[in-house]
Structures are given as structure tokens and as C-alpha cells.
Amino acid sequence: MPQTQPSLDILKQFAALEKKASKQVLKAKAVIEKKIAKEVASVHKKYAKELKEVESLLSRFGLSSKGPKAPKAAKSSPADKRTRRRLSKISDEEIKTQLSKILSGGKKVSSAVIFKEVGLARPRFSAFLKANGGFLHIEGNKRSTTYSLKG
């Protein structure tokens, strides 16, 4: 038991030294930040007269130091943005006739082909499937799903 007592003393001494060291480092940082602030203030003071002259010239021209009062430009040019593809709203009957053409002769087709040929978005196709459950035969799952006409 007598050996554990000295090691605890060493740990306490180490913790105390670590605390002192961190305080000294923080003080040194504060001193450096004060020096920087003084230098920044002296630079501002050095150029204040010139800056004031430039400001007066700008105000004479009806401008401010922030720049001319122009209408705000868009954040990105129209060429940078993709145009939104709008699909026409198709009724269930129109979808049925187009699917009948595509799937005639017992063809099995993926959803990607259906979207492209009929001009549908996935949510619209899902809504069609829910509303017309008995129209298509569905095989597979996820990416391997194929659709064919029931019959």
C-alpha cells in the first residue's frame, strides 16, 4: 500500500503543472492577440485620411463604397441551371392505350422503357399501378422488375 500513495502524489503534481502550463499558454495567446489588434488599429489610422478622401469622391459620383447600386444579379446564370423537364399529364386511359402498344405480342419491358416510351414519371406510374392493379403482370423485384400485359 505505501507505493500507491507516491504515485497519486505524482499524478496530482502533474495535473497541477498541466493546469499552470495551460494558463501560461492562454496568457501568451492573449498577448499576441492584443499586439495584432494594435497593429490593425494603427493600419486603419494610417489609411483613414486616404479612405475618407475616396469616400467623398464616391459620394460626389452618387456611389457608395459598397459599389454601384445595380439591380441584383441572379446567383447563377441560366446556363448553369438545368431546365426542369415537365411531363404532360396523361390520363389512365391514355397510359393503358400506350402500354398496350408497347407490350403487345407478350413483350416484357422494364419500367425505364415504359417511362421513356409513355413519357411518365415514376410517381405517376406508381399511382397508375395502384389504380389499375389488374392491367399489368409484374415479374421480379426492384431493378429486375418487368411488366407485361395480363391475359
Coordinates of C-alpha atoms in Angstrom, one line a residue:
M1 CA 0.0 0.0 0.0
P2 CA 2.8 2.5 0.7
Q3 CA 3.8 2.5 -3.1
T4 CA 0.3 3.7 -4.4
Q5 CA 0.5 6.8 -2.3
P6 CA 3.6 8.3 -4.0
S7 CA 2.2 7.7 -7.5
L8 CA -1.0 9.5 -6.6
D9 CA 1.1 12.5 -5.4
I10 CA 2.9 12.5 -8.8
L11 CA -0.3 12.5 -10.7
K12 CA -1.6 15.4 -8.6
Q13 CA 1.6 17.3 -9.2
F14 CA 1.4 16.6 -12.9
A15 CA -2.2 17.8 -13.1
A16 CA -1.3 21.0 -11.2
L17 CA 1.7 21.6 -13.6
E18 CA -0.6 20.9 -16.6
K19 CA -3.1 23.5 -15.3
K20 CA -0.3 26.1 -14.8
A21 CA 1.0 25.4 -18.3
S22 CA -2.4 25.8 -19.9
K23 CA -2.9 29.2 -18.1
Q24 CA 0.5 30.4 -19.4
V25 CA -0.3 29.4 -22.9
L26 CA -3.6 31.2 -22.8
K27 CA -1.9 34.3 -21.5
A28 CA 0.6 34.2 -24.3
K29 CA -2.2 33.9 -26.8
A30 CA -4.0 36.9 -25.3
V31 CA -0.8 39.0 -25.5
I32 CA -0.3 38.1 -29.2
E33 CA -4.0 38.9 -30.0
K34 CA -3.6 42.3 -28.3
K35 CA -0.5 43.0 -30.4
I36 CA -2.4 42.1 -33.6
A37 CA -5.3 44.4 -32.6
K38 CA -2.9 47.3 -32.0
E39 CA -1.3 46.8 -35.4
V40 CA -4.7 46.6 -37.2
A41 CA -5.7 49.8 -35.4
S42 CA -2.5 51.5 -36.5
V43 CA -3.0 50.5 -40.1
H44 CA -6.6 51.7 -40.0
K45 CA -5.4 55.0 -38.6
K46 CA -2.6 55.3 -41.2
Y47 CA -5.0 55.0 -44.1
A48 CA -8.1 56.7 -42.6
K49 CA -7.4 60.0 -44.3
E50 CA -7.0 58.4 -47.8
L51 CA -10.1 56.3 -47.3
K52 CA -12.1 59.4 -46.3
E53 CA -11.0 61.2 -49.5
V54 CA -12.0 58.2 -51.6
E55 CA -15.4 58.0 -49.8
S56 CA -16.0 61.7 -50.5
L57 CA -15.2 61.3 -54.2
L58 CA -17.5 58.3 -54.4
S59 CA -20.3 60.2 -52.8
R60 CA -19.8 63.0 -55.3
F61 CA -20.4 60.5 -58.1
G62 CA -23.5 59.1 -56.3
L63 CA -21.9 55.9 -55.3
S64 CA -21.1 54.2 -52.1
S65 CA -18.0 52.3 -51.1
K66 CA -20.1 49.1 -51.5
G67 CA -20.3 49.6 -55.2
P68 CA -22.8 51.0 -57.7
K69 CA -26.5 50.5 -57.0
A70 CA -27.2 48.0 -59.7
P71 CA -30.1 45.5 -59.8
K72 CA -29.2 42.3 -58.0
A73 CA -28.0 39.6 -60.4
A74 CA -29.1 36.1 -60.1
K75 CA -26.8 33.8 -58.1
S76 CA -26.1 31.7 -61.2
S77 CA -26.7 32.3 -64.8
P78 CA -29.5 30.5 -66.6
A79 CA -26.9 28.4 -68.5
D80 CA -25.7 26.9 -65.2
K81 CA -29.1 25.5 -64.2
R82 CA -30.8 22.5 -65.7
T83 CA -34.2 23.1 -67.1
R84 CA -36.9 21.2 -65.3
R85 CA -38.5 18.6 -67.5
R86 CA -42.2 18.8 -67.4
L87 CA -44.2 15.8 -68.4
S88 CA -47.7 16.2 -69.7
K89 CA -50.5 15.0 -67.6
I90 CA -51.7 11.7 -69.0
S91 CA -55.0 10.0 -68.1
D92 CA -55.1 6.4 -67.1
E93 CA -56.9 5.5 -70.3
E94 CA -54.1 7.1 -72.4
I95 CA -51.5 5.2 -70.4
K96 CA -53.4 2.0 -71.0
T97 CA -53.5 2.5 -74.8
Q98 CA -49.8 3.3 -75.0
L99 CA -48.9 0.4 -72.7
S100 CA -51.0 -1.9 -74.9
K101 CA -49.0 -0.8 -78.0
I102 CA -45.6 -1.2 -76.2
L103 CA -46.4 -4.5 -74.5
S104 CA -48.3 -6.1 -77.4
G105 CA -47.2 -9.6 -78.5
G106 CA -46.3 -10.7 -75.0
K107 CA -43.3 -8.4 -74.6
K108 CA -41.8 -8.0 -71.1
V109 CA -40.4 -4.5 -70.5
S110 CA -38.6 -2.7 -67.7
S111 CA -40.0 0.4 -66.1
A112 CA -37.3 2.6 -67.6
V113 CA -38.5 1.7 -71.1
I114 CA -42.1 2.4 -70.0
F115 CA -41.1 5.8 -68.6
K116 CA -39.3 6.8 -71.8
E117 CA -41.9 5.5 -74.3
V118 CA -45.0 6.7 -72.5
G119 CA -43.5 9.9 -71.1
L120 CA -44.2 9.1 -67.4
A121 CA -42.5 9.9 -64.2
R122 CA -42.1 7.2 -61.6
P123 CA -44.7 8.6 -59.1
R124 CA -47.3 8.8 -61.9
F125 CA -46.6 5.2 -62.9
S126 CA -46.9 4.0 -59.3
A127 CA -50.2 5.8 -59.0
F128 CA -51.4 4.1 -62.2
L129 CA -50.4 0.7 -60.9
K130 CA -52.3 1.2 -57.7
A131 CA -55.4 2.4 -59.5
N132 CA -55.3 -0.3 -62.2
G133 CA -53.9 -3.3 -60.4
G134 CA -55.2 -6.0 -62.8
F135 CA -54.0 -4.4 -66.0
L136 CA -50.3 -5.4 -65.9
H137 CA -48.5 -8.6 -64.9
I138 CA -45.4 -7.8 -62.7
E139 CA -42.4 -10.2 -62.5
G140 CA -39.2 -9.8 -60.5
N141 CA -38.4 -7.2 -57.9
K142 CA -36.6 -4.0 -57.7
R143 CA -34.3 -3.4 -60.7
S144 CA -35.1 -6.7 -62.3
T145 CA -38.9 -6.0 -62.4
T146 CA -40.5 -6.4 -65.8
Y147 CA -44.0 -5.6 -66.9
S148 CA -46.3 -7.3 -69.4
L149 CA -49.9 -7.3 -70.2
K150 CA -52.2 -9.6 -68.3
G151 CA -54.1 -12.0 -70.4

